Tab-separated table of C-alpha atoms in Angstrom:
chain	number	residue	atom	x	y	z
A	856	ARG	CA	0.281	-8.249	-52.225
A	857	ALA	CA	-1.589	-11.483	-52.769
A	858	VAL	CA	-1.290	-12.156	-48.980
A	859	TRP	CA	-2.812	-8.395	-48.151
A	860	GLN	CA	-5.884	-9.357	-50.698
A	861	GLY	CA	-6.234	-12.642	-49.075
A	862	ALA	CA	-6.417	-11.114	-45.589
A	863	PHE	CA	-8.920	-8.540	-46.705
A	864	ALA	CA	-11.058	-11.093	-48.326
A	865	VAL	CA	-11.317	-12.994	-45.050
A	866	VAL	CA	-11.763	-10.355	-43.172
A	867	PHE	CA	-14.717	-8.898	-45.212
A	868	ALA	CA	-16.186	-12.787	-45.239
A	869	LEU	CA	-15.971	-12.454	-41.448
A	870	ALA	CA	-17.721	-9.135	-41.122
A	871	THR	CA	-20.254	-10.070	-43.449
A	872	ALA	CA	-21.080	-13.367	-41.543
A	873	LEU	CA	-21.068	-11.407	-37.939
A	874	PHE	CA	-23.463	-8.553	-39.678
A	875	TRP	CA	-25.846	-11.503	-40.725
A	876	ASP	CA	-25.672	-13.445	-37.430
A	877	LEU	CA	-26.175	-10.216	-35.284
A	878	VAL	CA	-28.531	-8.274	-37.561
A	879	ALA	CA	-30.120	-9.220	-40.693
A	880	SER	CA	-31.172	-12.799	-39.348
A	881	GLN	CA	-32.752	-11.295	-36.299
A	882	PRO	CA	-36.922	-11.414	-36.543
A	883	PRO	CA	-38.584	-8.119	-36.548
A	884	ALA	CA	-39.370	-6.862	-32.781
A	885	LEU	CA	-42.620	-6.083	-31.430
A	886	SER	CA	-43.287	-2.308	-30.349
A	887	GLU	CA	-44.058	-1.713	-27.032
A	888	ALA	CA	-47.685	-2.394	-25.885
A	889	THR	CA	-50.218	0.236	-24.292
A	890	PRO	CA	-51.821	-1.008	-21.292
A	891	VAL	CA	-55.438	-0.694	-21.419
A	892	THR	CA	-58.312	-1.513	-18.783
A	893	LEU	CA	-62.192	-1.910	-18.848
A	894	ALA	CA	-64.195	1.090	-18.339
A	895	ALA	CA	-67.326	0.583	-16.018
A	896	ASP	CA	-69.291	-0.357	-18.709
A	897	ASP	CA	-67.210	-3.326	-19.507
A	898	VAL	CA	-65.769	-1.733	-22.555
A	899	VAL	CA	-62.241	-0.899	-23.498
A	900	HIS	CA	-62.259	2.826	-24.861
A	901	LEU	CA	-59.332	4.309	-26.976
A	902	PRO	CA	-59.782	7.737	-27.840
A	903	ILE	CA	-58.801	8.210	-31.276
A	904	GLU	CA	-57.359	11.911	-31.346
A	905	ASP	CA	-55.811	11.676	-27.877
A	906	LEU	CA	-53.667	8.404	-29.032
A	907	ARG	CA	-53.158	9.633	-32.566
A	908	LEU	CA	-54.254	6.512	-34.193
A	909	LYS	CA	-54.715	8.126	-37.614
A	910	ASP	CA	-51.013	8.402	-37.964
A	911	GLY	CA	-50.671	5.473	-40.135
A	912	ASP	CA	-48.448	3.475	-37.463
A	913	LEU	CA	-49.526	0.164	-35.993
A	914	HIS	CA	-50.688	0.766	-32.334
A	915	ARG	CA	-50.313	-2.114	-29.830
A	916	PHE	CA	-52.322	-2.488	-26.764
A	917	ALA	CA	-52.556	-5.029	-23.957
A	918	TRP	CA	-55.357	-5.922	-21.780
A	919	VAL	CA	-54.940	-8.538	-18.777
A	920	SER	CA	-57.883	-11.138	-18.571
A	921	GLY	CA	-59.338	-12.526	-15.453
A	922	GLU	CA	-57.196	-15.614	-15.937
A	923	GLY	CA	-54.193	-13.566	-16.147
A	924	LYS	CA	-53.628	-13.830	-19.984
A	925	VAL	CA	-52.250	-10.747	-21.652
A	926	VAL	CA	-54.318	-10.359	-24.734
A	927	ARG	CA	-52.768	-8.177	-27.303
A	928	PHE	CA	-54.364	-6.134	-30.013
A	929	PHE	CA	-53.373	-3.413	-32.194
A	930	VAL	CA	-55.271	-0.596	-34.342
A	931	ILE	CA	-53.817	0.375	-37.808
A	932	ASP	CA	-55.286	2.737	-40.351
A	933	ARG	CA	-55.318	0.799	-43.431
A	934	PHE	CA	-55.596	3.564	-45.995
A	935	PRO	CA	-53.231	6.435	-44.651
A	936	GLY	CA	-54.584	9.701	-45.104
A	937	GLU	CA	-58.331	8.165	-45.337
A	938	TRP	CA	-59.330	7.103	-41.858
A	939	SER	CA	-60.084	3.276	-42.278
A	940	PRO	CA	-59.270	1.540	-39.101
A	941	ALA	CA	-58.553	-1.964	-38.655
A	942	VAL	CA	-58.738	-3.605	-34.986
A	943	VAL	CA	-57.130	-7.115	-34.633
A	944	PHE	CA	-55.767	-9.364	-32.133
A	945	ASP	CA	-51.867	-9.620	-32.131
A	946	ALA	CA	-52.306	-13.217	-33.236
A	947	CYS	CA	-53.242	-15.430	-36.258
A	948	LEU	CA	-54.981	-18.535	-36.396
A	949	LEU	CA	-51.826	-20.113	-37.996
A	950	CYS	CA	-48.963	-18.777	-36.106
A	951	GLY	CA	-50.476	-18.197	-32.875
A	952	ASP	CA	-49.673	-15.315	-30.724
A	953	THR	CA	-46.134	-14.551	-31.850
A	954	GLY	CA	-47.384	-10.937	-33.106
A	955	TYR	CA	-46.830	-8.794	-35.977
A	956	ALA	CA	-44.634	-5.673	-36.514
A	957	MET	CA	-44.376	-2.770	-38.986
A	958	GLN	CA	-41.350	-2.968	-41.640
A	959	GLY	CA	-41.639	0.221	-43.708
A	960	ASP	CA	-45.298	0.421	-44.934
A	961	GLN	CA	-45.909	-3.374	-44.533
A	962	VAL	CA	-47.218	-5.509	-41.405
A	963	VAL	CA	-45.037	-8.649	-41.130
A	964	CYS	CA	-45.838	-11.690	-39.258
A	965	VAL	CA	-43.045	-12.138	-36.709
A	966	ALA	CA	-43.425	-16.019	-36.855
A	967	CYS	CA	-43.417	-16.715	-40.362
A	968	GLY	CA	-42.340	-13.382	-42.292
A	969	VAL	CA	-45.361	-13.126	-44.486
A	970	ARG	CA	-46.088	-9.541	-45.498
A	971	LEU	CA	-49.318	-8.313	-45.296
A	972	PHE	CA	-50.782	-5.780	-47.623
A	973	ARG	CA	-52.351	-2.937	-45.061
A	974	PRO	CA	-55.423	-2.939	-46.672
A	975	ASN	CA	-56.055	-6.453	-46.045
A	976	VAL	CA	-55.286	-6.479	-42.549
A	977	GLY	CA	-58.672	-7.010	-40.665
A	978	LYS	CA	-59.794	-9.616	-43.073
A	979	SER	CA	-59.787	-13.136	-41.739
A	980	GLY	CA	-58.249	-15.904	-43.027
A	981	GLY	CA	-54.383	-17.248	-43.916
A	982	CYS	CA	-51.824	-15.423	-41.694
A	983	ASN	CA	-53.909	-12.523	-41.368
A	984	PRO	CA	-54.360	-11.038	-37.750
A	985	VAL	CA	-57.876	-12.326	-36.197
A	986	PRO	CA	-60.133	-9.260	-36.214
A	987	ILE	CA	-62.080	-7.966	-33.320
A	988	ALA	CA	-65.674	-6.606	-33.446
A	989	TYR	CA	-65.495	-2.917	-32.311
A	990	ILE	CA	-67.686	0.360	-32.828
A	991	ILE	CA	-66.548	4.005	-33.270
A	992	HIS	CA	-68.424	6.385	-31.163
A	993	ASP	CA	-68.195	9.736	-29.523
A	994	GLY	CA	-64.253	9.910	-30.981
A	995	ASN	CA	-63.656	6.517	-29.341
A	996	ILE	CA	-63.099	2.964	-30.677
A	997	LYS	CA	-64.803	0.695	-28.400
A	998	ILE	CA	-64.351	-2.998	-27.971
A	999	LYS	CA	-66.431	-4.982	-25.687
A	1000	LEU	CA	-65.193	-7.560	-22.865
A	1001	THR	CA	-66.931	-10.417	-24.423
A	1002	ASP	CA	-65.206	-9.679	-27.738
A	1003	LEU	CA	-61.832	-9.587	-26.078
A	1004	GLU	CA	-62.583	-12.785	-24.069
A	1005	ALA	CA	-63.966	-14.574	-27.168
A	1006	GLU	CA	-60.178	-14.880	-28.590
A	1007	ALA	CA	-58.241	-14.862	-25.458
A	1008	HIS	CA	-57.522	-18.443	-25.800
A	1009	ARG	CA	-55.123	-17.776	-28.680
A	1010	PHE	CA	-52.840	-15.975	-26.001
A	1011	LYS	CA	-50.208	-18.096	-23.952
């Protein structure tokens, strides 16, 4: 009986270690980025309704600069149920361009694991994503080329 209990304990310990190594210790994965391009007016237009940006999820986008850098940014509704978007680069001052992921209702820095309070996304400082200047006009979020280029150096 003691041999069976010991064997069960060893198998349980190995299964726990395997689960930790393969699943629990892995960093959160970034969602797929939707490619965007500049319109003729050198502005990225993100249609709010067509892209369902008010659904409370993190919506990641990627723009390729003239230098070939992939500049990622995302849009998130900071107060679900009350449209208050944050448009930010998928990079921060401290951790670089590793990015952010959603885990439950929180935004998490993939590099250091800091969990951000959703209403604070869009504010500068700390491990918060770098904000982007934008305007909302005619049902679109509009981001100027100059604002994208200003922070393109943050991306490898």
